[in-house]
Coordinates of C-alpha atoms in Angstrom, one line a residue:
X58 CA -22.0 18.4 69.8
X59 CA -24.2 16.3 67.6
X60 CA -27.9 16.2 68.7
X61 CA -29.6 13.3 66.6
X62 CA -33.3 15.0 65.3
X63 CA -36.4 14.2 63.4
X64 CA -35.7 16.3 59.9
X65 CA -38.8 18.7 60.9
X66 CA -37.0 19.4 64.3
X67 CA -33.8 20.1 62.9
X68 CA -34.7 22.4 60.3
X69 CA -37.3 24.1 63.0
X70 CA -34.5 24.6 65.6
X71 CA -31.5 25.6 63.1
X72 CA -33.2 27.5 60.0
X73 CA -34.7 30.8 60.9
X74 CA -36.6 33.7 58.4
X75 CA -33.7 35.9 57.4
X76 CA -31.0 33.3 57.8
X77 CA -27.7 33.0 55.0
X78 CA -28.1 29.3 54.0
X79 CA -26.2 26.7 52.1
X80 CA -27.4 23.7 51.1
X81 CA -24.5 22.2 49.8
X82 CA -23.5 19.1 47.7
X83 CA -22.0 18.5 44.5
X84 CA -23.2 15.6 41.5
X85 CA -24.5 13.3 44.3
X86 CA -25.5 14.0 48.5
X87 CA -27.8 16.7 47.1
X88 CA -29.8 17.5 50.3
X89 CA -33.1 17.7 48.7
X90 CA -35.3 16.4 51.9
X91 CA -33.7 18.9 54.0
X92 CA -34.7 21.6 51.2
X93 CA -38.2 20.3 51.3
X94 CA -38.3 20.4 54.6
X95 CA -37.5 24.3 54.7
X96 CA -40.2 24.6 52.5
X97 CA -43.2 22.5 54.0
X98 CA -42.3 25.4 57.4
X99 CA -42.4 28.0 54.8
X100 CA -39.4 29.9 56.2
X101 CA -38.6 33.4 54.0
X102 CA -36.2 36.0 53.2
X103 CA -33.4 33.8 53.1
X104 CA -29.9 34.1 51.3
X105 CA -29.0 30.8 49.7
X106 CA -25.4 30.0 48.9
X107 CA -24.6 27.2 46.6
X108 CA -21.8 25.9 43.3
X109 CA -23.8 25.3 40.9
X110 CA -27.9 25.7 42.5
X111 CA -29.9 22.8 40.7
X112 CA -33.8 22.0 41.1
X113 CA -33.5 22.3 45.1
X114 CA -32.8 26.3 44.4
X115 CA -35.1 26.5 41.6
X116 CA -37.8 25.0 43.9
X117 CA -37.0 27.3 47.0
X118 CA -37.4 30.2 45.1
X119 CA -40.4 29.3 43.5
X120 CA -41.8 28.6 47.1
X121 CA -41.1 32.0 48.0
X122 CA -38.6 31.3 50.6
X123 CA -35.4 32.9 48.9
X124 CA -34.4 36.6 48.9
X125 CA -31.2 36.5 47.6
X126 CA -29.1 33.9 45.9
X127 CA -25.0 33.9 45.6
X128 CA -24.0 31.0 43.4
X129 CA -21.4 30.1 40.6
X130 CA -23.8 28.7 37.5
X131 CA -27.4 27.7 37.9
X132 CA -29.1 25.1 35.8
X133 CA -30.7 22.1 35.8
X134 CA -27.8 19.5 34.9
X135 CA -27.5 18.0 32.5
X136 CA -30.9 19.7 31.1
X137 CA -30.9 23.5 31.0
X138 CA -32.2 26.1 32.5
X139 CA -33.8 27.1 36.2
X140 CA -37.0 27.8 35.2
X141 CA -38.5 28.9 38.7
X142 CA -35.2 31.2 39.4
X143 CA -35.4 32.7 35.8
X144 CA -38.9 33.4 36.2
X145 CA -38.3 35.1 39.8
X146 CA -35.2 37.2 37.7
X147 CA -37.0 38.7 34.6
X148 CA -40.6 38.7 35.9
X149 CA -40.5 38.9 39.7
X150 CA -42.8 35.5 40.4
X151 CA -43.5 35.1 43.0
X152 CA -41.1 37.6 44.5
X153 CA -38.1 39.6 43.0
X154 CA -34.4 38.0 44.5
X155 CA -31.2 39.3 44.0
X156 CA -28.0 37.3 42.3
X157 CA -24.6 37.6 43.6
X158 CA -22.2 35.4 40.5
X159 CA -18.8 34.3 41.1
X160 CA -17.2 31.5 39.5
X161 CA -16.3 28.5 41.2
X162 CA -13.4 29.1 42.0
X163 CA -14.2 31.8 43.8
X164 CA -17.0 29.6 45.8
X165 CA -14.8 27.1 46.8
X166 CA -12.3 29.5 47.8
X167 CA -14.6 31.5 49.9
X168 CA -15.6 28.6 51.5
X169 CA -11.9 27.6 52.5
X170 CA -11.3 31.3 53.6
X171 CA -14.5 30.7 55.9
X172 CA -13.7 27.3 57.6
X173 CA -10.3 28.9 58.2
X174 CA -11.9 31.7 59.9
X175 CA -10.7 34.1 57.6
X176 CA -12.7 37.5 56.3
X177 CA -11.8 37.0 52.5
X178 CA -10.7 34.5 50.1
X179 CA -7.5 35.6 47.8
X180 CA -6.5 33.5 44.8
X181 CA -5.8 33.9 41.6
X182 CA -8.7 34.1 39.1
X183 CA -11.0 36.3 37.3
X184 CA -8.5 37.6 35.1
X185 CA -9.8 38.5 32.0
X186 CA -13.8 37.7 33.3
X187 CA -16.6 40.1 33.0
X188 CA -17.6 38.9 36.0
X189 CA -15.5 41.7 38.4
X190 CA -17.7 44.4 36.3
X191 CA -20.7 43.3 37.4
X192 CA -20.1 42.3 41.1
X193 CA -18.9 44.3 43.4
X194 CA -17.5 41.8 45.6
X195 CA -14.8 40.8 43.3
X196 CA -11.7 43.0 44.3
X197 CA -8.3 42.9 42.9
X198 CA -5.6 42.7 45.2
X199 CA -1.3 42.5 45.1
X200 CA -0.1 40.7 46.9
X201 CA 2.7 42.1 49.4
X202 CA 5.7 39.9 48.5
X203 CA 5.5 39.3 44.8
X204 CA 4.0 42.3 43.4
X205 CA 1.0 40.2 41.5
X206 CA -2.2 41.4 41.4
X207 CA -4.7 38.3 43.2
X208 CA -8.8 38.3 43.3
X209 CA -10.3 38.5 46.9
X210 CA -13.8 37.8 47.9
X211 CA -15.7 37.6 51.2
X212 CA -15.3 34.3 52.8
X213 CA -18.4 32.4 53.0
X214 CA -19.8 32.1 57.0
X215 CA -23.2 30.8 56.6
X216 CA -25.3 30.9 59.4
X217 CA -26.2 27.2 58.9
X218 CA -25.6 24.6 56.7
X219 CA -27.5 21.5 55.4
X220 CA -25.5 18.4 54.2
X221 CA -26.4 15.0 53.0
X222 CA -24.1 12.3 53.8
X223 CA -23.7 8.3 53.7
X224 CA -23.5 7.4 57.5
X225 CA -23.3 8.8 61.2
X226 CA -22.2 7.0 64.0
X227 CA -24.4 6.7 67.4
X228 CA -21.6 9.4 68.9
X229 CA -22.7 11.9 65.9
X230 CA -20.3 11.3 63.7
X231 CA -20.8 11.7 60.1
X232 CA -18.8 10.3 56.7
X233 CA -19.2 11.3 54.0
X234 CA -18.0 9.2 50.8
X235 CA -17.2 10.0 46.9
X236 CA -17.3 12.9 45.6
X237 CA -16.8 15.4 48.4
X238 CA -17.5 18.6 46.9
X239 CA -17.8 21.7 49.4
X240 CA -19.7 19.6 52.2
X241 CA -17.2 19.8 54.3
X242 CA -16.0 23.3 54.0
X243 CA -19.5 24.6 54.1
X244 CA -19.5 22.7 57.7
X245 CA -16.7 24.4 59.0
X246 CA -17.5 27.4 58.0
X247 CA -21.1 27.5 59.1
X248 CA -22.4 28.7 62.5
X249 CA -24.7 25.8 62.6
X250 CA -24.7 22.7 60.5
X251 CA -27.2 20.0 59.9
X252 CA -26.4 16.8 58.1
X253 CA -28.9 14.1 56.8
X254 CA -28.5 10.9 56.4
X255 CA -29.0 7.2 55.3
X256 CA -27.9 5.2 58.0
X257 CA -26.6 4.9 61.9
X258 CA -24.1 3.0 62.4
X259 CA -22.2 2.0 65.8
X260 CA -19.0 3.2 65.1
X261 CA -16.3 3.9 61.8
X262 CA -13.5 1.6 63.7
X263 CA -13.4 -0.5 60.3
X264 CA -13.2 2.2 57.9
X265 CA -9.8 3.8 56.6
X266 CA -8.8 6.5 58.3
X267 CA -8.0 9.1 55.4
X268 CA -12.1 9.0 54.4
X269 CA -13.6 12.3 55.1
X270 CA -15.3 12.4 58.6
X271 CA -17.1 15.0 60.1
X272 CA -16.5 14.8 63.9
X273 CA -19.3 15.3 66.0
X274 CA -18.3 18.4 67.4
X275 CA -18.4 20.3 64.0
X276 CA -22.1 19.0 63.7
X277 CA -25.3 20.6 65.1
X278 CA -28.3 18.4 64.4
X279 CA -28.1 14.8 62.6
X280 CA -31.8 13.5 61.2
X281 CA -31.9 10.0 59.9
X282 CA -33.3 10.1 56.2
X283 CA -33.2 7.1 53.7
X284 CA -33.3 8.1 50.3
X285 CA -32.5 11.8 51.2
X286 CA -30.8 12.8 48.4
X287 CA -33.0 11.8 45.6
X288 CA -32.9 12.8 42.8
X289 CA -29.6 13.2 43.0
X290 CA -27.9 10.0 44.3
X291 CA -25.6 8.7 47.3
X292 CA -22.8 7.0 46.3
X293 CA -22.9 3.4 47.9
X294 CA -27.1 3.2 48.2
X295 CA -28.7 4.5 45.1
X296 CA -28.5 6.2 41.2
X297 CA -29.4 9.5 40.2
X298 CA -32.9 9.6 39.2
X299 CA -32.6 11.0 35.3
X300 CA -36.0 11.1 34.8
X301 CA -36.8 13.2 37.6
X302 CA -34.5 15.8 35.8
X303 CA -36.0 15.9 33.2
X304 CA -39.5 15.5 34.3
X305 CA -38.6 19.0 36.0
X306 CA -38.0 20.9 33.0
X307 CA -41.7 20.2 31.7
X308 CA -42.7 20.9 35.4
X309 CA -40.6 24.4 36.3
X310 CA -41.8 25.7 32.7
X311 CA -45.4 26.5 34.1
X312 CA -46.4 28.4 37.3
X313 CA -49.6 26.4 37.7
X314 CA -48.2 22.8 36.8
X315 CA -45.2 23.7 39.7
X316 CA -47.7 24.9 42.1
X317 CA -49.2 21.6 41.4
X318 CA -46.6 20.2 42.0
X319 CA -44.7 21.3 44.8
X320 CA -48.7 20.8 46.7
X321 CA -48.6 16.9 46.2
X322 CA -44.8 15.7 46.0
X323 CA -43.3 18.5 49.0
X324 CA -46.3 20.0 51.0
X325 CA -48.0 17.0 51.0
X326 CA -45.6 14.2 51.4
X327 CA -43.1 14.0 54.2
X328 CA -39.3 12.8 55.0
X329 CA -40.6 9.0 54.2
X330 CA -41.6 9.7 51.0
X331 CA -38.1 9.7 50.0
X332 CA -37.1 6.2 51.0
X333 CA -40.1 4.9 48.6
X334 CA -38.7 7.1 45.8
X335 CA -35.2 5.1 45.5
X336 CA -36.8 1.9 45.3
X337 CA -35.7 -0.1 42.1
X338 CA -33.2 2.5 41.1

């Protein structure tokens, strides 16, 4: 049942040292407060799942917080590389993680397989890839009735994940609008599952019935945040922020500029600071 939260209580009651984490969303509903929040109560040795980790991976890990990363591509889109999660790689700053690569596929699959309850995603894939030589978890399967040989991976079953969305309703409903990406997979498959977003509304009685809804009862902990998403954008309320992109690349490329940072625009500033951030885009 959905228990409407401040963002610091949520993330204090649901995200624990040691947990498996995804913060999911793809393009747009990027749930960067949530990640900021994570940071400002210093959790650590986490795992962090995620398609394609942007600059709320690369920012986690240069915090400190991340142990362990399992991810399809990482990159800064549309700009290059993940500075902070390169550094942690090839130099061990600030602490060494370990990488787990799949391709998407594979992600997406394994987070079917784990809102379905199931211990491993089969599909077909890899074929051909390097990929299966340098991860374990990649097995080749055949299947029983046609004699082809399938990939199989472990589902995903985080033990909580963090979603921005559009709208909840007072009952702790949650819609989610455009592109949907994994968001709602990650929920189901998730032992907890926290959702941010930009408004509360009464009720979804006017809204078509095929739009993806959460129901409250796959939802843990709701925490009203305007603007959560930002940079990234929320379909419906504001743009991505470009320049923040690429205003990170200049920023992840030094240890002592990110430190800088991270201090004034995450440590320093809270969930509010977000809303002020979308203005005029």
């Amino acid at each position: 049942m959905a228990k409407f939260q401040s963002l610091h209580d949520a993330v204090r009651d649901n995200l624990k040292d040691g947990d498996t984490a995804a913060f999911e969303g793809f393009t747009h509903l990027i749930p960067h407060a949530a990640a900021h929040e994570a940071i400002r109560q210093g959790r650590k040795d986490l795992t962090l799942i995620r398609m394609t980790p942007d600059i709320i991976y690369d920012q986690m890990i240069g915090m400190g917080l991340v142990k362990k990363v399992v991810f399809s591509y990482a990159g800064n889109p549309g700009v290059g590389l993940l500075r902070r999660m390169r550094d942690a790689i090839e130099n061990g700053w600030p602490r060494s993680i370990e990488t787990v690569e799949h391709s998407h596929a594979a992600m997406a699959n394994a987070y079917e397989a784990g809102a379905a309850g199931l211990p491993c995603a089969i599909f077909r894939g890899y074929r051909g890839a390097g990929l299966k030589d340098v991860n374990p978890e990649i097995k080749s399967i055949t299947c029983p009735f046609t004699g082809e040989e399938l990939a199989a991976v472990p589902a995903h079953r985080p033990d909580v994940a963090f979603i921005h969305a559009q709208k909840a309703s007072r009952r702790g409903d949650v819609l989610v609008e455009g592109i949907i990406g994994v968001q709602k997979e990650a929920v189901l498959a998730s032992r907890r599952a926290v959702v941010t977003v930009e408004e509360i509304v009464d009720d979804f009685d006017d809204l078509h019935p095929n739009l993806c809804v959460l129901p409250h009862w796959t939802i843990t902990s709701i925490a009203h945040v305007p603007g959560g998403a930002h940079p990234s954008y929320t379909h419906g309320y504001y743009e991505r922020d470009n320049a923040a992109y690429l205003e990170w690349d200049k920023v992840s490329a030094d240890r002592d500029l990110f430190m800088t940072w991270m201090r004034k625009n995450v440590l320093e500033a809270g969930p509010e600071a977000f809303a002020e951030r979308v203005k005029g885009l």
